[in-house]
Amino acid sequence: MNGLSGNGHEEPSLYEKLLSERETFNAILDFSRRSYSSEPVLCFDTIQNYRKSRRMTFRMKIANNILETFLSKNSPLELNIPKIDSLHNELLFLIKEKNETKIDELLEELRVHCLLDMNEMMTRMNSEYPEMFRKAKQEIYFSTINSAFSI
Amino acid sequence: MGNIVVSPHDKEGQHHMMATPTSNNPNGGSAATAKNKSEITVLLLGAGESGKSTLFKQVQFFHGVGITHDQERIELIEIVRLNVLENAKNLVAATQHLNIPIEQPENRETAKLIINSLNTNDLEDPSWSKRLYSLWKDAGIQKAYENREKFQLYDSTEYLFENLDRICSDKYVPTVVDVIRTRTKTIGITDMKFDVGDGKQLRLVDVGGQRNERRKWIHFFNTVDAVVFLTSLSEFDLNLYEDNGYWRVKESLRVFNEVVNNALFYKVPFVLLFNKRDLFEKKIATKSFSKYFSGFNEAEEKNPVACIEYMTKLFLNEITEHPLDTVSVKTLSAIDHDNSKQVFEEVKQFIMTQQHRE
């Protein structure tokens, strides 16, 4: 993981890179399922879909899906997060108001929370699949060097 | 105690992820046949932040797994630094929430940076060691720290701030103690196995403790041979991480009641570990214990033994179904390596003795 601040401001991280590629994402999801810790992985992926979507109706649908799947008490994929009821109500209100800016902000905080909640699982996975992590680190390193030269 | 057993997925004895258990005996029959089993499954249970994973890490360390190796600990640099930032951020936020001014202007500047832009990469720069330490020593931050029961803060805060000169360095490699004292919320379930003699292996299972994590515990209830339930002695003045209006002791008692009286555990040895004794003793020196327990004699509130006896009674009173002769109660300071080793050895012996009795 690179440069997490724990408060919503982070540079592109190792975890994000691993989660952005289909093959490594599937490996992470499989690993997390085997250890009963897939909620933050699936929620992170859904938020990424929200971020990529352009059409407002589709974005609202995804936001609703996040609300019901990850931020509802006793839902099978409930996130491990403090004050889940008030978060649920806040997002519900914003969806009703169609306040995209505020939804974006809230989901960005949730995305960082998911990354942080993957810490322990990713550390274990790194122990078992060091090559996967090493390769991703190397790619981040080379891409940083390339960007520096292109400037 | 023998060697670590390497599972098919393991490499060099690293702990492995757990597959879904294959046993499907709905009556907890595993306990009844445990004497003949080659594998003894021990579940570490308890509410959030009771110290399950700290004990798990200590047991890994006794067995030369994971964090014993420099390379494993290097991978945890980010997590240690993230703990520093989260603690700093929570303290700064607490000064605002509690209306306590940060006194020194340069510390106020540091606080702004912490809230707005500081990230773990920045902590490679040794100048941050001085800035963060100066913030930590600020009278305003210290006053907030004295009131830490009013907000969420990791137990390791003081330790991390006192070790900033090592942590904020580009050559930093976390020590075993750093890793033991770093808080990482456990999501899901992890396990490790090791030989315990007589051709038997002990499989130790660590789980997440917050409310939404507990429904995952049931996946292992059928295969369990012993339960080690941890509760934090030092949480008597704290509320839950997942529900800030709910008293941790009440939650811990509720979870203990549900687990110890579960029909699947009637026949399994049960250990109740009162953890964080070190923090507890420090805490009762300055905070009132009796304020939180109306039935406790105020005159005894600075006496840790009396307080622990009271807590023990409180927990044992919750036991309505489980036979008391298969319950053992101990205290622990899981951050203390020697104490963890000794207590875990006693726990293991208790479990093995109970297994032989059957």
PDB file of C-alpha atoms in Angstrom, chain A residues 21-92:
ATOM      1  CA  GLU A  21      -6.845  -5.768 -12.709  1.00  0.00           C
ATOM      2  CA  ARG A  22      -9.262  -8.604 -13.324  1.00  0.00           C
ATOM      3  CA  GLU A  23      -6.860 -11.461 -12.700  1.00  0.00           C
ATOM      4  CA  THR A  24      -5.462 -10.140  -9.414  1.00  0.00           C
ATOM      5  CA  PHE A  25      -8.890  -8.912  -8.328  1.00  0.00           C
ATOM      6  CA  ASN A  26     -10.289 -12.423  -8.764  1.00  0.00           C
ATOM      7  CA  ALA A  27      -7.383 -13.889  -6.801  1.00  0.00           C
ATOM      8  CA  ILE A  28      -8.015 -11.391  -3.963  1.00  0.00           C
ATOM      9  CA  LEU A  29     -11.748 -12.036  -3.982  1.00  0.00           C
ATOM     10  CA  ASP A  30     -11.188 -15.788  -3.837  1.00  0.00           C
ATOM     11  CA  PHE A  31      -8.679 -15.396  -0.997  1.00  0.00           C
ATOM     12  CA  SER A  32     -11.024 -13.091   0.925  1.00  0.00           C
ATOM     13  CA  ARG A  33     -13.953 -15.484   0.506  1.00  0.00           C
ATOM     14  CA  ARG A  34     -11.920 -18.339   1.917  1.00  0.00           C
ATOM     15  CA  SER A  35     -11.279 -16.247   5.017  1.00  0.00           C
ATOM     16  CA  TYR A  36     -14.803 -14.834   5.301  1.00  0.00           C
ATOM     17  CA  SER A  37     -13.616 -11.312   4.608  1.00  0.00           C
ATOM     18  CA  SER A  38     -14.980 -10.458   1.166  1.00  0.00           C
ATOM     19  CA  GLU A  39     -17.219  -7.523   2.210  1.00  0.00           C
ATOM     20  CA  PRO A  40     -14.659  -4.715   1.777  1.00  0.00           C
ATOM     21  CA  VAL A  41     -13.404  -6.214  -1.505  1.00  0.00           C
ATOM     22  CA  LEU A  42     -16.884  -6.412  -3.013  1.00  0.00           C
ATOM     23  CA  CYS A  43     -17.881  -2.994  -1.697  1.00  0.00           C
ATOM     24  CA  PHE A  44     -14.697  -1.429  -3.068  1.00  0.00           C
ATOM     25  CA  ASP A  45     -15.412  -2.960  -6.487  1.00  0.00           C
ATOM     26  CA  THR A  46     -18.994  -1.677  -6.477  1.00  0.00           C
ATOM     27  CA  ILE A  47     -17.800   1.833  -5.601  1.00  0.00           C
ATOM     28  CA  GLN A  48     -15.299   1.658  -8.461  1.00  0.00           C
ATOM     29  CA  ASN A  49     -18.205   0.830 -10.779  1.00  0.00           C
ATOM     30  CA  TYR A  50     -20.065   3.822  -9.408  1.00  0.00           C
ATOM     31  CA  ARG A  51     -17.065   6.044 -10.092  1.00  0.00           C
ATOM     32  CA  LYS A  52     -16.744   4.792 -13.661  1.00  0.00           C
ATOM     33  CA  SER A  53     -20.424   5.245 -14.511  1.00  0.00           C
ATOM     34  CA  ARG A  54     -21.531   8.411 -16.256  1.00  0.00           C
ATOM     35  CA  ARG A  55     -25.309   8.115 -16.395  1.00  0.00           C
ATOM     36  CA  MET A  56     -27.012   9.553 -13.345  1.00  0.00           C
ATOM     37  CA  THR A  57     -29.758   6.898 -13.216  1.00  0.00           C
ATOM     38  CA  PHE A  58     -27.207   4.116 -13.262  1.00  0.00           C
ATOM     39  CA  ARG A  59     -25.066   5.812 -10.618  1.00  0.00           C
ATOM     40  CA  MET A  60     -28.092   6.148  -8.336  1.00  0.00           C
ATOM     41  CA  LYS A  61     -28.884   2.467  -8.871  1.00  0.00           C
ATOM     42  CA  ILE A  62     -25.368   1.520  -7.810  1.00  0.00           C
ATOM     43  CA  ALA A  63     -25.521   3.855  -4.815  1.00  0.00           C
ATOM     44  CA  ASN A  64     -28.762   2.157  -3.789  1.00  0.00           C
ATOM     45  CA  ASN A  65     -27.139  -1.221  -4.192  1.00  0.00           C
ATOM     46  CA  ILE A  66     -24.263  -0.137  -1.905  1.00  0.00           C
ATOM     47  CA  LEU A  67     -26.789   1.104   0.630  1.00  0.00           C
ATOM     48  CA  GLU A  68     -28.720  -2.168   0.725  1.00  0.00           C
ATOM     49  CA  THR A  69     -25.837  -4.589   0.389  1.00  0.00           C
ATOM     50  CA  PHE A  70     -23.065  -3.098   2.499  1.00  0.00           C
ATOM     51  CA  LEU A  71     -24.580  -0.423   4.732  1.00  0.00           C
ATOM     52  CA  SER A  72     -27.667  -2.199   6.025  1.00  0.00           C
ATOM     53  CA  LYS A  73     -27.523  -3.754   9.464  1.00  0.00           C
ATOM     54  CA  ASN A  74     -27.696  -7.550   9.325  1.00  0.00           C
ATOM     55  CA  SER A  75     -27.372  -7.703   5.545  1.00  0.00           C
ATOM     56  CA  PRO A  76     -25.173 -10.671   4.576  1.00  0.00           C
ATOM     57  CA  LEU A  77     -22.371  -8.378   3.398  1.00  0.00           C
ATOM     58  CA  GLU A  78     -22.644  -5.671   6.084  1.00  0.00           C
ATOM     59  CA  LEU A  79     -19.392  -3.736   6.382  1.00  0.00           C
ATOM     60  CA  ASN A  80     -17.461  -3.601   9.632  1.00  0.00           C
ATOM     61  CA  ILE A  81     -17.826   0.144  10.146  1.00  0.00           C
ATOM     62  CA  PRO A  82     -18.777   2.373  13.076  1.00  0.00           C
ATOM     63  CA  LYS A  83     -22.200   4.051  13.173  1.00  0.00           C
ATOM     64  CA  ILE A  84     -23.570   2.064  10.247  1.00  0.00           C
ATOM     65  CA  ASP A  85     -27.139   3.187  10.911  1.00  0.00           C
ATOM     66  CA  SER A  86     -26.339   6.863  10.604  1.00  0.00           C
ATOM     67  CA  LEU A  87     -24.232   6.220   7.484  1.00  0.00           C
ATOM     68  CA  HIS A  88     -27.138   4.285   6.005  1.00  0.00           C
ATOM     69  CA  ASN A  89     -29.554   7.122   6.735  1.00  0.00           C
ATOM     70  CA  GLU A  90     -27.168   9.735   5.380  1.00  0.00           C
ATOM     71  CA  LEU A  91     -26.689   7.918   2.082  1.00  0.00           C
ATOM     72  CA  LEU A  92     -30.404   7.207   1.803  1.00  0.00           C
TER      73      LEU A  92
END
